[in-house]
Tab-separated table of C-alpha atoms and ligand atoms in Angstrom:
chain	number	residue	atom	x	y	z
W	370	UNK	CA	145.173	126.643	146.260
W	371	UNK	CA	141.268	126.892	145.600
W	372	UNK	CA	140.080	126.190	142.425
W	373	UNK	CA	138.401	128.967	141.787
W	374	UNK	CA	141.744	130.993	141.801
W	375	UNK	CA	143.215	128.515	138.828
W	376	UNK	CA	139.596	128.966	137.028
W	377	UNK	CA	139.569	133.146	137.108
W	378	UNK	CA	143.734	133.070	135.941
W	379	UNK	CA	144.092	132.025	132.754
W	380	UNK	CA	147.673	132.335	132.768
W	381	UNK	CA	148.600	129.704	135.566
W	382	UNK	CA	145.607	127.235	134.100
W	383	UNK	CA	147.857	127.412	130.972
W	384	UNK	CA	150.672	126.655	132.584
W	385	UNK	CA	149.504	123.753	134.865
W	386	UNK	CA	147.208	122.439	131.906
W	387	UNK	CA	150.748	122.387	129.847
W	388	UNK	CA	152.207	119.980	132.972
W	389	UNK	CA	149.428	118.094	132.905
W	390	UNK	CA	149.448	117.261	129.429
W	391	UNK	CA	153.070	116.714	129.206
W	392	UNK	CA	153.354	113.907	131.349
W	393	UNK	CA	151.025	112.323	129.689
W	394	UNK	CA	152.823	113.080	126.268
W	395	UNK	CA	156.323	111.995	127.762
W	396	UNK	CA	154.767	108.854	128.966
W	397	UNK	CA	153.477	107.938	125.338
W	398	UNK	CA	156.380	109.285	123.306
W	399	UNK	CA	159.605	108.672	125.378
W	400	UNK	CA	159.615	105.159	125.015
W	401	UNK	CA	159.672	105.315	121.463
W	402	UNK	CA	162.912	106.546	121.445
W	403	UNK	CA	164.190	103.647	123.004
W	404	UNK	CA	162.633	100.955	120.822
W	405	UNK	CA	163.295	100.705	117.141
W	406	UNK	CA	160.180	98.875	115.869
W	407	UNK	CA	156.723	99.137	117.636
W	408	UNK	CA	155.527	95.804	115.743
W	409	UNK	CA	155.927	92.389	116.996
W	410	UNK	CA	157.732	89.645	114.598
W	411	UNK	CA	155.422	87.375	113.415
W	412	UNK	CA	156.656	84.718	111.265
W	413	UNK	CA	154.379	84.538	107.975
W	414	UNK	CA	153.742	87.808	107.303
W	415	UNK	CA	155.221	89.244	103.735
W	416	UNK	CA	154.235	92.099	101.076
W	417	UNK	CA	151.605	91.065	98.378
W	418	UNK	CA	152.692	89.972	95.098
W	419	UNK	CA	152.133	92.052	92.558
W	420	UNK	CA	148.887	90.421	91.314
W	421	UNK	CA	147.843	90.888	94.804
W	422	UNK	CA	149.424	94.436	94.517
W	423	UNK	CA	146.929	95.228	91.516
W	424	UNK	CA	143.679	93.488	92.772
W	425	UNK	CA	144.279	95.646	96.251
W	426	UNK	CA	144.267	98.653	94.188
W	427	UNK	CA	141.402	97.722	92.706
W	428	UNK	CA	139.482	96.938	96.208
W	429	UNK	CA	140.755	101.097	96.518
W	430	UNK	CA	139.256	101.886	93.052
W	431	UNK	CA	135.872	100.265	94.217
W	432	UNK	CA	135.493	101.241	97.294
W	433	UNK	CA	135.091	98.336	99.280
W	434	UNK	CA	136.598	99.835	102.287
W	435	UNK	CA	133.516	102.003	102.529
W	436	UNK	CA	130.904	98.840	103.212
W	437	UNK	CA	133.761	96.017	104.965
W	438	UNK	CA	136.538	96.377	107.528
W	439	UNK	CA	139.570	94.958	108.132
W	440	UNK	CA	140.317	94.753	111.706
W	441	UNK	CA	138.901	92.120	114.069
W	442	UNK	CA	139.227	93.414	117.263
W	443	UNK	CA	140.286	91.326	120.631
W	444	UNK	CA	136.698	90.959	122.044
W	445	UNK	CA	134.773	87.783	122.491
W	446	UNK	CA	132.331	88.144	120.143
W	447	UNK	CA	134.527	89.306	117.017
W	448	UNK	CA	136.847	86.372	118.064
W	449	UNK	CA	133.998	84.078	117.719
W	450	UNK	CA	132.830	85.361	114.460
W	451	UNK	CA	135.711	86.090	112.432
W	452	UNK	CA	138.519	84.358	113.482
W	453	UNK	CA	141.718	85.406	115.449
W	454	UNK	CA	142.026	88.807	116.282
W	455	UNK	CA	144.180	91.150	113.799
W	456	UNK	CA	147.945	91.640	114.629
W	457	UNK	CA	149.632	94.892	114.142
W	458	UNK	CA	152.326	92.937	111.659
W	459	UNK	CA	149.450	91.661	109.676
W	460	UNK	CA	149.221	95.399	108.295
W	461	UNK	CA	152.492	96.342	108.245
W	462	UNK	CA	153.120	96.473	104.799
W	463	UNK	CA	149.498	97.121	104.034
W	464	UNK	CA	149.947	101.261	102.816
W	465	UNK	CA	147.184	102.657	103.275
W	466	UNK	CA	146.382	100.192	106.240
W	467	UNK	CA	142.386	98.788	105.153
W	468	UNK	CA	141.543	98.580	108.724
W	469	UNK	CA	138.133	100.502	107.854
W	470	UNK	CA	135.275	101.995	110.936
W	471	UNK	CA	132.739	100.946	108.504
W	472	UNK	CA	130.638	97.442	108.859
W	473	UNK	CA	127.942	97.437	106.465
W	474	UNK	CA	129.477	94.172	105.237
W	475	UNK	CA	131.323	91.326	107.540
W	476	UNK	CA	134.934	92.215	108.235
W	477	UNK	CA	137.211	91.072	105.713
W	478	UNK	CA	140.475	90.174	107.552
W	479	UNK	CA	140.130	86.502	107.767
W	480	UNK	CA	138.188	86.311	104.080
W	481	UNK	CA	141.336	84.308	102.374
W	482	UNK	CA	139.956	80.310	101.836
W	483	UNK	CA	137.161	80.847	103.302
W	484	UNK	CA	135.308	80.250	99.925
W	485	UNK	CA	136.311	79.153	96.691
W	486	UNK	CA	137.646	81.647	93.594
W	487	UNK	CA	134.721	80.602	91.528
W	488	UNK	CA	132.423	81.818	95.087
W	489	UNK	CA	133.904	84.912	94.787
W	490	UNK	CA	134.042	85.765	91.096
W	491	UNK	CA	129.931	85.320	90.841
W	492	UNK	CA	129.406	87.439	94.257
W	493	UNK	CA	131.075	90.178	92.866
W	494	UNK	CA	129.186	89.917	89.373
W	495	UNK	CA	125.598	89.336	91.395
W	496	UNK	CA	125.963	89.206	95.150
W	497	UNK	CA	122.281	88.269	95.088
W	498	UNK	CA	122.205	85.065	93.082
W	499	UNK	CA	124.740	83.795	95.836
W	500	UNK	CA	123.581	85.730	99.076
W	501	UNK	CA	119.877	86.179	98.218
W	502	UNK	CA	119.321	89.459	101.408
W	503	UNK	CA	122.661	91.148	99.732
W	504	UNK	CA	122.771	94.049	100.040
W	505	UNK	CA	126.061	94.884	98.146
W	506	UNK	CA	126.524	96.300	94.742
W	507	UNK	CA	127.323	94.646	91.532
W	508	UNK	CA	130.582	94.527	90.019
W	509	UNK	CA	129.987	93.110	86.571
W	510	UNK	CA	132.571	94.671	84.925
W	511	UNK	CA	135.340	93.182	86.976
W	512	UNK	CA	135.071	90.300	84.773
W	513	UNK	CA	134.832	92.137	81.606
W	514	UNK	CA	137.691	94.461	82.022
W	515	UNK	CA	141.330	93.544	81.166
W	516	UNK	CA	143.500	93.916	84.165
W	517	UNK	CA	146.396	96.834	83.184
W	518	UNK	CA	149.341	95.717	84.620
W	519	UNK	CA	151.887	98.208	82.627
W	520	UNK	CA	152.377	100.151	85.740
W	521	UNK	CA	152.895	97.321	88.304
W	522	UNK	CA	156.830	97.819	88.861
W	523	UNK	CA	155.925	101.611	89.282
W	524	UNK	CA	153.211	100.616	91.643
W	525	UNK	CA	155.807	98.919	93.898
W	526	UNK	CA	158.244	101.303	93.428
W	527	UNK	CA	156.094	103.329	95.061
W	528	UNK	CA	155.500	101.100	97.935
W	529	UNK	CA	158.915	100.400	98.409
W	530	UNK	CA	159.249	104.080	98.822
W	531	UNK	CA	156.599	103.763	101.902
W	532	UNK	CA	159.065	101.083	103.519
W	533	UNK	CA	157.980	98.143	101.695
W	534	UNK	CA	160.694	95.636	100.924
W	535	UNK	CA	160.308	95.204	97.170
W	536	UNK	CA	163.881	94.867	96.053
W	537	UNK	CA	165.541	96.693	93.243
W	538	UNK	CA	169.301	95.556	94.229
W	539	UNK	CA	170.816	92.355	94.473
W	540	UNK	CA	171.542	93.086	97.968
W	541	UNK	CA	167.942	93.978	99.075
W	542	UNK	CA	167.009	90.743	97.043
W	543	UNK	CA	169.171	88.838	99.058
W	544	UNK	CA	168.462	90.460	102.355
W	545	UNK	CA	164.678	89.267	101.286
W	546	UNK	CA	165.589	86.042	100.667
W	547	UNK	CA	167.151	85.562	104.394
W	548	UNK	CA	163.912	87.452	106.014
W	549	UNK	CA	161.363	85.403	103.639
W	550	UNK	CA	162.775	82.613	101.677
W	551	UNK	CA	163.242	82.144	98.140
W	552	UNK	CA	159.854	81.667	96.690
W	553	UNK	CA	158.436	85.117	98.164
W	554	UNK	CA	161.936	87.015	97.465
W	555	UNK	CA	161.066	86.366	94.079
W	556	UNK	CA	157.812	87.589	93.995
W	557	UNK	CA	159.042	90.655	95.766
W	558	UNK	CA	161.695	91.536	93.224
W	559	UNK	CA	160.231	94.402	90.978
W	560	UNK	CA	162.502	93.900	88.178
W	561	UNK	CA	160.097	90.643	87.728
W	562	UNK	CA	157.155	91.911	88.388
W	563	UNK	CA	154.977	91.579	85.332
W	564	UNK	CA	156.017	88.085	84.594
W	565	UNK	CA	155.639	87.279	87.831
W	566	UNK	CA	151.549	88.598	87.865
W	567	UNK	CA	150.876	87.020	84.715
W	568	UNK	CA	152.459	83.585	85.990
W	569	UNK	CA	150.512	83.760	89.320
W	570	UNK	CA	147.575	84.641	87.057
W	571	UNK	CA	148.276	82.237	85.028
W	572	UNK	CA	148.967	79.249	87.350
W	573	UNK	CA	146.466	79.790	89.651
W	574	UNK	CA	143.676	81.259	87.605
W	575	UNK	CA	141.399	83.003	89.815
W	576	UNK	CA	138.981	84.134	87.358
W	577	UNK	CA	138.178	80.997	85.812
W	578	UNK	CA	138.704	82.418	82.108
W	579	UNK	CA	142.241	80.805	81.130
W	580	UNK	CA	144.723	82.665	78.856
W	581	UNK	CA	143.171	86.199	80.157
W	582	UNK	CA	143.843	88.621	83.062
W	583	UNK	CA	140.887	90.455	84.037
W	584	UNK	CA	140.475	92.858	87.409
W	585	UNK	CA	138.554	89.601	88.978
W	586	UNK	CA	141.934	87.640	88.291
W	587	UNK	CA	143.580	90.336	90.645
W	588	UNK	CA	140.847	91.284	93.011
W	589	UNK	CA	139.914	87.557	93.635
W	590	UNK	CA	144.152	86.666	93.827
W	591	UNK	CA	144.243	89.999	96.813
W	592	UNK	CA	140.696	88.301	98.716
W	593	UNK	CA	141.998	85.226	99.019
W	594	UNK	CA	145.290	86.301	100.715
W	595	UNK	CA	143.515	88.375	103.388
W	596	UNK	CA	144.533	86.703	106.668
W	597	UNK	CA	146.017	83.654	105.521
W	598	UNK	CA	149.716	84.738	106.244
W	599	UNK	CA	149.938	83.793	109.695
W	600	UNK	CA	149.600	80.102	110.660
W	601	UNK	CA	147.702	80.675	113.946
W	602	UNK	CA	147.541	77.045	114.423
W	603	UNK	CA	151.008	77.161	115.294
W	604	UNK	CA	150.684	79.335	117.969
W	605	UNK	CA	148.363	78.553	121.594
W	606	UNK	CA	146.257	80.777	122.717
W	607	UNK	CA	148.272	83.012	124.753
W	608	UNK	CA	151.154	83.400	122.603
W	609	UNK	CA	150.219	86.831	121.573
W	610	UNK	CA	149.474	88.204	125.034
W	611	UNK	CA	152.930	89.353	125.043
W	612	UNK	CA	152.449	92.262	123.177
W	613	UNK	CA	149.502	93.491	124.360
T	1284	HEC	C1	127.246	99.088	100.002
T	1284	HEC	C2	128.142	98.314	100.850
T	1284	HEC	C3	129.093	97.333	100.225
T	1284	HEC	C4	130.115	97.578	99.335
T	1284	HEC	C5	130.488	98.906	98.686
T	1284	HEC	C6	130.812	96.340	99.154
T	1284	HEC	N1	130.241	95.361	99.902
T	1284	HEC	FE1	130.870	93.437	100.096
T	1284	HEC	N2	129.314	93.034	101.318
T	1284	HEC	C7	128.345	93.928	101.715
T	1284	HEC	C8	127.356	93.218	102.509
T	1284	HEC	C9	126.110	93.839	103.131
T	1284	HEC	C10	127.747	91.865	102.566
T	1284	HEC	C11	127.038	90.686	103.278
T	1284	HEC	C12	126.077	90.007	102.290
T	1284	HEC	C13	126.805	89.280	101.199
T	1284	HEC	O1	127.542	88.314	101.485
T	1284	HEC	O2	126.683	89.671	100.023
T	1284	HEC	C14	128.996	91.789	101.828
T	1284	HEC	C15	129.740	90.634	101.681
T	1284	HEC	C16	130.959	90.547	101.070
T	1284	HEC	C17	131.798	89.358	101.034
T	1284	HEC	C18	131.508	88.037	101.736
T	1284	HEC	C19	132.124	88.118	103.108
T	1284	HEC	C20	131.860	86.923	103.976
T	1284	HEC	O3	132.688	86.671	104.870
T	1284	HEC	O4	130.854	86.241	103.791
T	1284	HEC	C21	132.888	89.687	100.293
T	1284	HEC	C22	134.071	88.791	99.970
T	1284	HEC	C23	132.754	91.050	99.861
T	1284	HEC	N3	131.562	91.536	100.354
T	1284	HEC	C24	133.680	91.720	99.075
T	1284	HEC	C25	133.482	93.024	98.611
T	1284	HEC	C26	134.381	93.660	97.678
T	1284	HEC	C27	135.643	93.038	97.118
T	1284	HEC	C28	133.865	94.898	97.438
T	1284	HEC	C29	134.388	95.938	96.476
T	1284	HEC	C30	134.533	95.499	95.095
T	1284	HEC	C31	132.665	95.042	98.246
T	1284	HEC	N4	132.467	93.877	98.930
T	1284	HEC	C32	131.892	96.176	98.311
T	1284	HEC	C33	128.333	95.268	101.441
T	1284	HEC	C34	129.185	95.929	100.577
């Protein structure tokens, strides 16, 4: 058939554009009727706590996802820089995912120990006295501001709704303590969740102010976590290639 005969009928270059497509589609979409989860189990990985729950809404409020990604991508030179490359479990519970197209700041995936709380809290008041070519905003009032945490149960109520496995039964608190452990089925069980973000705050202290919860407590207790959940030392170096 010459070409020019599909070109001049737009009828049959419908049709065979509609094959073409297809398989294409079919070859994406059947097989995800035959698997029931599209992300690989990776032991670590859990929901925030409800500190961290607050201080990532906060990261929303700010907009830090406009200046600093979340996603180090499998190539050389991100590997080098950042640290292993981001697994699709590491934002499974993350609603919206932060994985960000926007660099104007370092990616932030790995950002958890890297420095120390008390780092963190005067970078966000004066990112110049610490990093003198900065150039990201201030965020004085962080520090100033009481953190509300009336709403955090609602918060993860709302989550949960997304798929999250905060537990409001005994049943989904036990199934958490089998897939997690004690310690974080705890922390995921919203009937505790404001005395569990004021004892987090409380024992850990992120802010450096004791006896008060500001928005640095949270945002600090959320930057810290970022990346920390999987123990990559565990793993070689071709233990993920699996999934690929
Ligand atoms: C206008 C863009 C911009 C915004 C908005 C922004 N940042 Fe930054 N951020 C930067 C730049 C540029 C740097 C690199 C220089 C520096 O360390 O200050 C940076 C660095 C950082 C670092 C150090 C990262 C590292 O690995 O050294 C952290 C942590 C950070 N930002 C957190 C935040 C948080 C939290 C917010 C929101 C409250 C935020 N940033 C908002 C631009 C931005």
């Amino acid at each position: 058939m010459r070409h020019e005969h599909i070109e001049t009928n737009s009828g049959l270059m419908i049709l065979l554009i509609l094959a073409v497509i297809s398989i294409g589609g079919l070859v994406e979409i059947v097989p995800l009727f035959y698997i029931n989860d599209t992300i690989e189990k990776v032991e670590g990985v859990r929901p925030n706590t409800p500190l961290e729950v607050r201080g990532r809404d906060l990261y929303l409020r700010e907009g830090c996802y406009l200046c600093h990604s979340q996603q180090i991508r499998p190539f050389r030179d991100e590997w080098l820089r950042y640290g292993h490359y981001s697994l699709a479990a590491e934002s499974q519970y993350d609603h919206p995912f932060q994985w960000g197209s926007k660099r104007t700041g370092p990616d932030l995936a790995r950002l958890g120990g890297k420095y120390s709380n008390q780092w963190h809290v005067q970078h966000l008041i004066a990112p110049r006295s610490v990093v003198p070519q900065s150039i990201m905003p201030n965020y004085p009032w962080l520090l100033t501001t009481k953190l509300d945490y009336s709403d955090v149960a609602d918060r993860m109520r709302a989550l949960r709704a997304t798929g999250v496995p905060y537990s409001l039964t005994q049943a989904e608190y036990e199934a958490n303590v089998k897939k997690f452990g004690q310690t974080v089925a705890d922390q995921l069980d919203i009937s505790q969740a404001e005395a569990n973000l004021l004892k987090e705050a409380r024992d850990k202290n992120f802010d450096g102010i004791a006896g008060q919860v500001t928005e640095m407590e949270a945002l600090v207790a959320y930057l810290q976590s970022l990346g920390t959940m999987v123990n990559f030392g565990q793993y070689n170096d071709d233990a993920f290639v699996k999934f690929r």
